[in-house]
Short mmCIF file of C-alpha atoms in Angstrom, two decimals:
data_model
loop_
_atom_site.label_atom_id
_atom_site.label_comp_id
_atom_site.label_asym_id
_atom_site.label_seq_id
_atom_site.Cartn_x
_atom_site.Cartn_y
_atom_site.Cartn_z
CA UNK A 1 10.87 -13.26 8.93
CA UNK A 2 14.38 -12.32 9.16
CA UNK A 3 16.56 -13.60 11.96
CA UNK A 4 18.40 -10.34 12.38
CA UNK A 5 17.29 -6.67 13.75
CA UNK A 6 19.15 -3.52 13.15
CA UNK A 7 18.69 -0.24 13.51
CA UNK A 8 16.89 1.47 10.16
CA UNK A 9 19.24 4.53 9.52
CA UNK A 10 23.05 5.82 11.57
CA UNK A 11 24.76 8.73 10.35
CA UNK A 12 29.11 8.75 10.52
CA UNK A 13 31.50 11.38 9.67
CA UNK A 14 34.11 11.24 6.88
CA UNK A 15 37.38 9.34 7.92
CA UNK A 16 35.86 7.94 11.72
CA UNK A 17 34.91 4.55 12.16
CA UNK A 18 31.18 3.08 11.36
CA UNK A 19 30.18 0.81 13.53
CA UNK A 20 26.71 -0.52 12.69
CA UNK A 21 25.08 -3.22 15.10
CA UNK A 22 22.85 -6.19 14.39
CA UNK A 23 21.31 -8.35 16.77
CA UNK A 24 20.52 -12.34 15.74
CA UNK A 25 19.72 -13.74 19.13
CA UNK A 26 17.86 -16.68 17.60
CA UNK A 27 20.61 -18.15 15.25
CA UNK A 28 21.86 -21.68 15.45
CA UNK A 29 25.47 -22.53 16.17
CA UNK A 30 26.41 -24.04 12.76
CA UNK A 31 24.75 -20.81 11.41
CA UNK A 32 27.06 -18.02 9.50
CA UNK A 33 25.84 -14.44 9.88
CA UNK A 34 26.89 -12.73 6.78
CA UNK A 35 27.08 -8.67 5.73
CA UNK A 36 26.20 -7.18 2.55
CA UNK A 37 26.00 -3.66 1.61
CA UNK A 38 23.98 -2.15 -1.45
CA UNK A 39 24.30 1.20 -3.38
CA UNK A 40 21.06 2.50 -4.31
CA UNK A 41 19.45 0.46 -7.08
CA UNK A 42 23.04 -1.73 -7.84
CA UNK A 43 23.24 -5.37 -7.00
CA UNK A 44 24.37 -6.18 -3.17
CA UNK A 45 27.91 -6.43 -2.03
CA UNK A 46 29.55 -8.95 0.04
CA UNK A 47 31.61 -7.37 2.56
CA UNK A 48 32.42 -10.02 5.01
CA UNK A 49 31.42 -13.04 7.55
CA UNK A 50 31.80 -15.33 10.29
CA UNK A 51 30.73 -17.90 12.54
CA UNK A 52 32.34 -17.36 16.01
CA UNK A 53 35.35 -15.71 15.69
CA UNK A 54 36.41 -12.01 14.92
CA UNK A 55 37.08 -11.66 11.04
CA UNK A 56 38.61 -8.93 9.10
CA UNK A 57 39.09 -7.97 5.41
CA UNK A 58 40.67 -5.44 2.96
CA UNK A 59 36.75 -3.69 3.45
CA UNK A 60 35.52 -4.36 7.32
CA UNK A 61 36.57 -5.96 10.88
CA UNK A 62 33.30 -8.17 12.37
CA UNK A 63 32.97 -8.38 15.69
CA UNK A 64 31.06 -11.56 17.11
CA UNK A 65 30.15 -11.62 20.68
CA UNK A 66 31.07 -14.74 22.58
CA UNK A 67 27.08 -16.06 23.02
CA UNK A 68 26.99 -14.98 19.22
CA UNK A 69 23.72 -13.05 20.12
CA UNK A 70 24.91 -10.04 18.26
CA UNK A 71 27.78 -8.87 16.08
CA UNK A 72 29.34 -5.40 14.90
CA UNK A 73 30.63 -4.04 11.23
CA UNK A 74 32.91 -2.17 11.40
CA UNK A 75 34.04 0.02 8.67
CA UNK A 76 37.63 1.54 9.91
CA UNK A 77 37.97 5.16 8.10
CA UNK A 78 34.35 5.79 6.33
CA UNK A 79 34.42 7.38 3.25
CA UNK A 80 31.71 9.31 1.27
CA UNK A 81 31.08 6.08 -1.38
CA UNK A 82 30.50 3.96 2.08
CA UNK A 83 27.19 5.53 2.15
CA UNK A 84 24.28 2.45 1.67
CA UNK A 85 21.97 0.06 2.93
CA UNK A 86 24.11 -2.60 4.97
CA UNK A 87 22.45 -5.91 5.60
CA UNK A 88 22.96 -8.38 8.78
CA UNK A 89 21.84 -11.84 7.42
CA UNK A 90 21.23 -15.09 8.47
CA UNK A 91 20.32 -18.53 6.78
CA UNK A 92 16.80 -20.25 7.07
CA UNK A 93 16.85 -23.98 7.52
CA UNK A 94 17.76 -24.32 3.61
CA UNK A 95 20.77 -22.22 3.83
CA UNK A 96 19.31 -19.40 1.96
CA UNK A 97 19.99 -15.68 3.01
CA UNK A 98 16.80 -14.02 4.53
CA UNK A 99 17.09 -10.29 4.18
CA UNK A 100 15.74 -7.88 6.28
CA UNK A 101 15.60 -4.03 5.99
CA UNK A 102 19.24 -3.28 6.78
CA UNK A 103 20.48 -0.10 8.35
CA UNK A 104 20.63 2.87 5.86
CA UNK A 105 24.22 4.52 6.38
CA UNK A 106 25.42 7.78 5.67
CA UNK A 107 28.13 9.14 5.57
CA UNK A 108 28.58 12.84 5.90
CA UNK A 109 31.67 15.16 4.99
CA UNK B 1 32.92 -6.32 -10.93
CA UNK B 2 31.68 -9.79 -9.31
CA UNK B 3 31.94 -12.03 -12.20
CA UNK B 4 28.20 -12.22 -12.44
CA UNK B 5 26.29 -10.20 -15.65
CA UNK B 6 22.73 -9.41 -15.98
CA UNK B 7 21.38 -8.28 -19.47
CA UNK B 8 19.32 -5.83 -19.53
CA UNK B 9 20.17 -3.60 -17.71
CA UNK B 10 16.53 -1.79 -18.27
CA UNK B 11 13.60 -3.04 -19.70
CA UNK B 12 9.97 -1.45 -20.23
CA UNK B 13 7.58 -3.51 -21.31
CA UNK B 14 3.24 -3.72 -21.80
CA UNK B 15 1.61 -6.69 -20.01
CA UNK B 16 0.79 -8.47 -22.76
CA UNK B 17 4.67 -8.45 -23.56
CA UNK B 18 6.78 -11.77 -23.43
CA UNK B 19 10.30 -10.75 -22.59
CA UNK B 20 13.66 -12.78 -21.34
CA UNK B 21 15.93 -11.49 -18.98
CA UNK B 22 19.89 -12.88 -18.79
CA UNK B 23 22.44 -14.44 -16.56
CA UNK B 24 25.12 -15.49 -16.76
CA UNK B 25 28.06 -16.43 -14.07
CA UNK B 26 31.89 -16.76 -14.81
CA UNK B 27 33.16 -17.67 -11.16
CA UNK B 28 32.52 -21.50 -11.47
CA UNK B 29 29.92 -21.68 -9.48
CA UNK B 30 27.12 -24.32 -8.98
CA UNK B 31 24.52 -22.13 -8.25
CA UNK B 32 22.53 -19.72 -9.26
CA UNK B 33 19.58 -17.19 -7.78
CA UNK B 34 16.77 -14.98 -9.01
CA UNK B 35 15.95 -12.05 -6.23
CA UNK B 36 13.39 -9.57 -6.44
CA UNK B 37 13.77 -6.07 -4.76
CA UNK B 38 10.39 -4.17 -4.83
CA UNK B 39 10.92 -0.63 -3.86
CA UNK B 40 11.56 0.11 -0.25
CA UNK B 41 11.44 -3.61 0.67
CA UNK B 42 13.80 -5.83 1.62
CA UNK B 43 15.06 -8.71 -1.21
CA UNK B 44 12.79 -11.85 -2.27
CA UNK B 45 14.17 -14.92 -3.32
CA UNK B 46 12.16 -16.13 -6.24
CA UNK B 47 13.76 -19.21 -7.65
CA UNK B 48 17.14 -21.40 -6.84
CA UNK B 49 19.09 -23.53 -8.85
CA UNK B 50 21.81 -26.19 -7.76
CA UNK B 51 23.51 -28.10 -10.38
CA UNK B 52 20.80 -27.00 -12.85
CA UNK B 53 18.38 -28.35 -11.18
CA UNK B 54 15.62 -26.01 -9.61
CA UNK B 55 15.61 -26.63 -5.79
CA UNK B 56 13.40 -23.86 -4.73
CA UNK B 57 10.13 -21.69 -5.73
CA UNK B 58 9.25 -19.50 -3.73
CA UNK B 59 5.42 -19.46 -4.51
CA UNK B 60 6.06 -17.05 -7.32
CA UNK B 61 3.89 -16.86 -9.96
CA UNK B 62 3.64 -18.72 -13.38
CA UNK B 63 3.94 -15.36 -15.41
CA UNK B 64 7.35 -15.65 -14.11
CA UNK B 65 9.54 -18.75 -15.85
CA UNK B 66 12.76 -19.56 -14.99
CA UNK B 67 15.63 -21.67 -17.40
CA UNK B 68 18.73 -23.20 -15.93
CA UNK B 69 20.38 -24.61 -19.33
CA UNK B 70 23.80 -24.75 -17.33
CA UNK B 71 25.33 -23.94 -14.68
CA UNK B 72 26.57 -20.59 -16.06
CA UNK B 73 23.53 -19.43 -17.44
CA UNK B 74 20.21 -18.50 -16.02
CA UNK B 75 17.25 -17.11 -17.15
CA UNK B 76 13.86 -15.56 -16.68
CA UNK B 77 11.29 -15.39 -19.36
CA UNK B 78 8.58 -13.33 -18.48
CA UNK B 79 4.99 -12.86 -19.75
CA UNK B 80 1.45 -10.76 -19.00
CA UNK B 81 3.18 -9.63 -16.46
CA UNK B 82 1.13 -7.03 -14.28
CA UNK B 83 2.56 -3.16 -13.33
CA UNK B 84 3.46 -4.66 -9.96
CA UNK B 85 5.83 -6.98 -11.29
CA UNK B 86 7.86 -3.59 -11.69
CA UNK B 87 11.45 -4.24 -9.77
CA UNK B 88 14.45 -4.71 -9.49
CA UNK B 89 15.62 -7.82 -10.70
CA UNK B 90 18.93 -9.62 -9.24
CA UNK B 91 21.16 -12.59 -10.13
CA UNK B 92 23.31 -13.96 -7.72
CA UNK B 93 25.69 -16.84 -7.61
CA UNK B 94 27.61 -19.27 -4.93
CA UNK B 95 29.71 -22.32 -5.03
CA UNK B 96 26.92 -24.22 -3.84
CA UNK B 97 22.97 -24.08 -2.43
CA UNK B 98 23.43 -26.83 0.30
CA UNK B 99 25.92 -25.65 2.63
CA UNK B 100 26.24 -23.62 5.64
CA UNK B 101 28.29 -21.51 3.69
CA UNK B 102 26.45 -19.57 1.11
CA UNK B 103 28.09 -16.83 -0.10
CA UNK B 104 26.65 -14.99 -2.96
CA UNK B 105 27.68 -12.52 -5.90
CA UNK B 106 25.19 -10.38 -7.12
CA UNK B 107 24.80 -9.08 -10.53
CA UNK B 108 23.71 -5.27 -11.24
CA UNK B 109 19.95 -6.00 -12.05
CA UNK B 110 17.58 -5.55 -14.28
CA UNK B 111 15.35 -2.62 -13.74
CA UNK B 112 12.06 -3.75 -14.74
CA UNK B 113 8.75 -1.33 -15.66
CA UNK B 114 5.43 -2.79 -16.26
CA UNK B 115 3.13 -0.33 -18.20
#
C-alpha cells in the first residue's frame, strides 16, 4: 500500500499557483518523499524532493512540514501543459518508490 | 528528454507471440527498472536490477523475462502473453537501488496490446 494520500483530482487557473497536498504521516525519518508528474500515457517526470527541509527548482517549491507528516507542491504560475497526474511517493523498506493514485490536475484557461 | 529510451514505442502482438522490448540508459547509471501501468491504476514495479544483477521480482509471471546484459541495457522478452498483459510498459533508471536516495528517469513506454 502506498505511504502517501492525496486528493484524486484539483482544478487551477492559468498563471495562479497549484498547490497540491499529500499527506505521509507514516514515513520514517531517513525516508525522502519524492514528486513525479505524468502526461497521459508518457513516462513519469521527476519534478522535485526532500527530506526535511523546503526545496525548490527551475519546475516547483516543496513545502515539508516540521513533523514531516505532510508536504505541499507547489507549482508557482500554472500553465496549460501543467495539466497531469502528480504523484506523492515514498520508499518501502527496499528503497523502491511505491506509487499511489496521484492527484489528477488541471489546469484551466 | 531523460536520457533513458524505450523501443517500441507500440507493439501489438497474438498470445502465442514471442516479442522483446528495449532499454537502454545513457546517464551512467547503475540501475535499472521495469514498471507496469495498467489502465487507471497506479504503477507496478515488476523487476529491478543493480549492477546487473536482478535484486527484485515482484511475483510477476514467467511469460514475462527480463535481461540485464549491462548496466545500460535492459530488456524484456515476452511470450504467450495473455490480453491482460496489455499496458503500458516503463523503463526507469537511478544511480543506484540501495540508497535512501532513489531517484528515477523514466523512459516513454512501450504501449503494449495483447490480441
Amino acid at each position: 500500500d502506498a505511504k502517501t494520500t492525496q486528493p484524486t483530482s484539483m482544478d487551477c487557473a492559468e498563471g495562479r499557483a497549484a498547490n497540491l497536498p499529500c499527506n505521509h504521516s507514516t514515513i520514517s525519518g531517513n525516508e525522502y518523499v519524492y514528486w513525479y508528474r505524468q502526461i497521459h500515457s508518457q513516462g513519469p517526470q521527476y519534478i522535485i524532493h526532500g527530506l526535511k527541509n523546503n526545496e525548490t527548482n527551475e519546475m516547483a517549491s516543496l513545502i515539508i512540514t516540521e513533523d514531516r507528516k505532510s508536504s505541499t507542491l507547489i507549482l508557482p504560475h500554472a500553465t496549460l501543459r501543467d495539466t497531469a497526474v502528480y504523484y506523492c511517493i515514498a520508499t518501502d523498506s527496499n528503497y523502491q518508490l511505491i506509487w499511489g493514485a496521484g492527484t489528477k490536475l488541471i489546469i484551466k484557461p | 528528454e531523460t536520457g533513458v529510451t524505450q523501443t517500441p514505442r507500440h507493439l501489438v502482438m497474438g498470445m502465442t507471440n514471442k516479442k522483446s522490448l528495449k532499454c537502454e540508459q545513457h546517464l551512467g547509471h547503475n540501475a535499472m527498472y521495469w514498471y507496469k501501468q495498467s489502465a487507471k491504476k497506479p504503477l507496478e514495479l515488476m523487476f529491478v536490477y543493480n549492477f546487473k544483477e536482478q535484486t527484485e521480482n515482484n511475483s510477476v509471471p514467467s511469460r514475462f523475462s527480463p535481461e540485464c546484459p549491462n548496466s545500460s541495457h535492459l530488456f524484456l522478452h515476452l511470450h504467450t502473453l495473455q490480453p491482460e498483459d496489455s499496458a503500458l510498459y516503463l523503463c526507469a533508471s537511478s544511480q543506484r537501488t540501495d540508497s535512501s536516495y532513489n531517484e528515477q528517469f523514466f523512459g516513454p513506454g512501450t504501449r503494449l496490446t495483447v490480441l
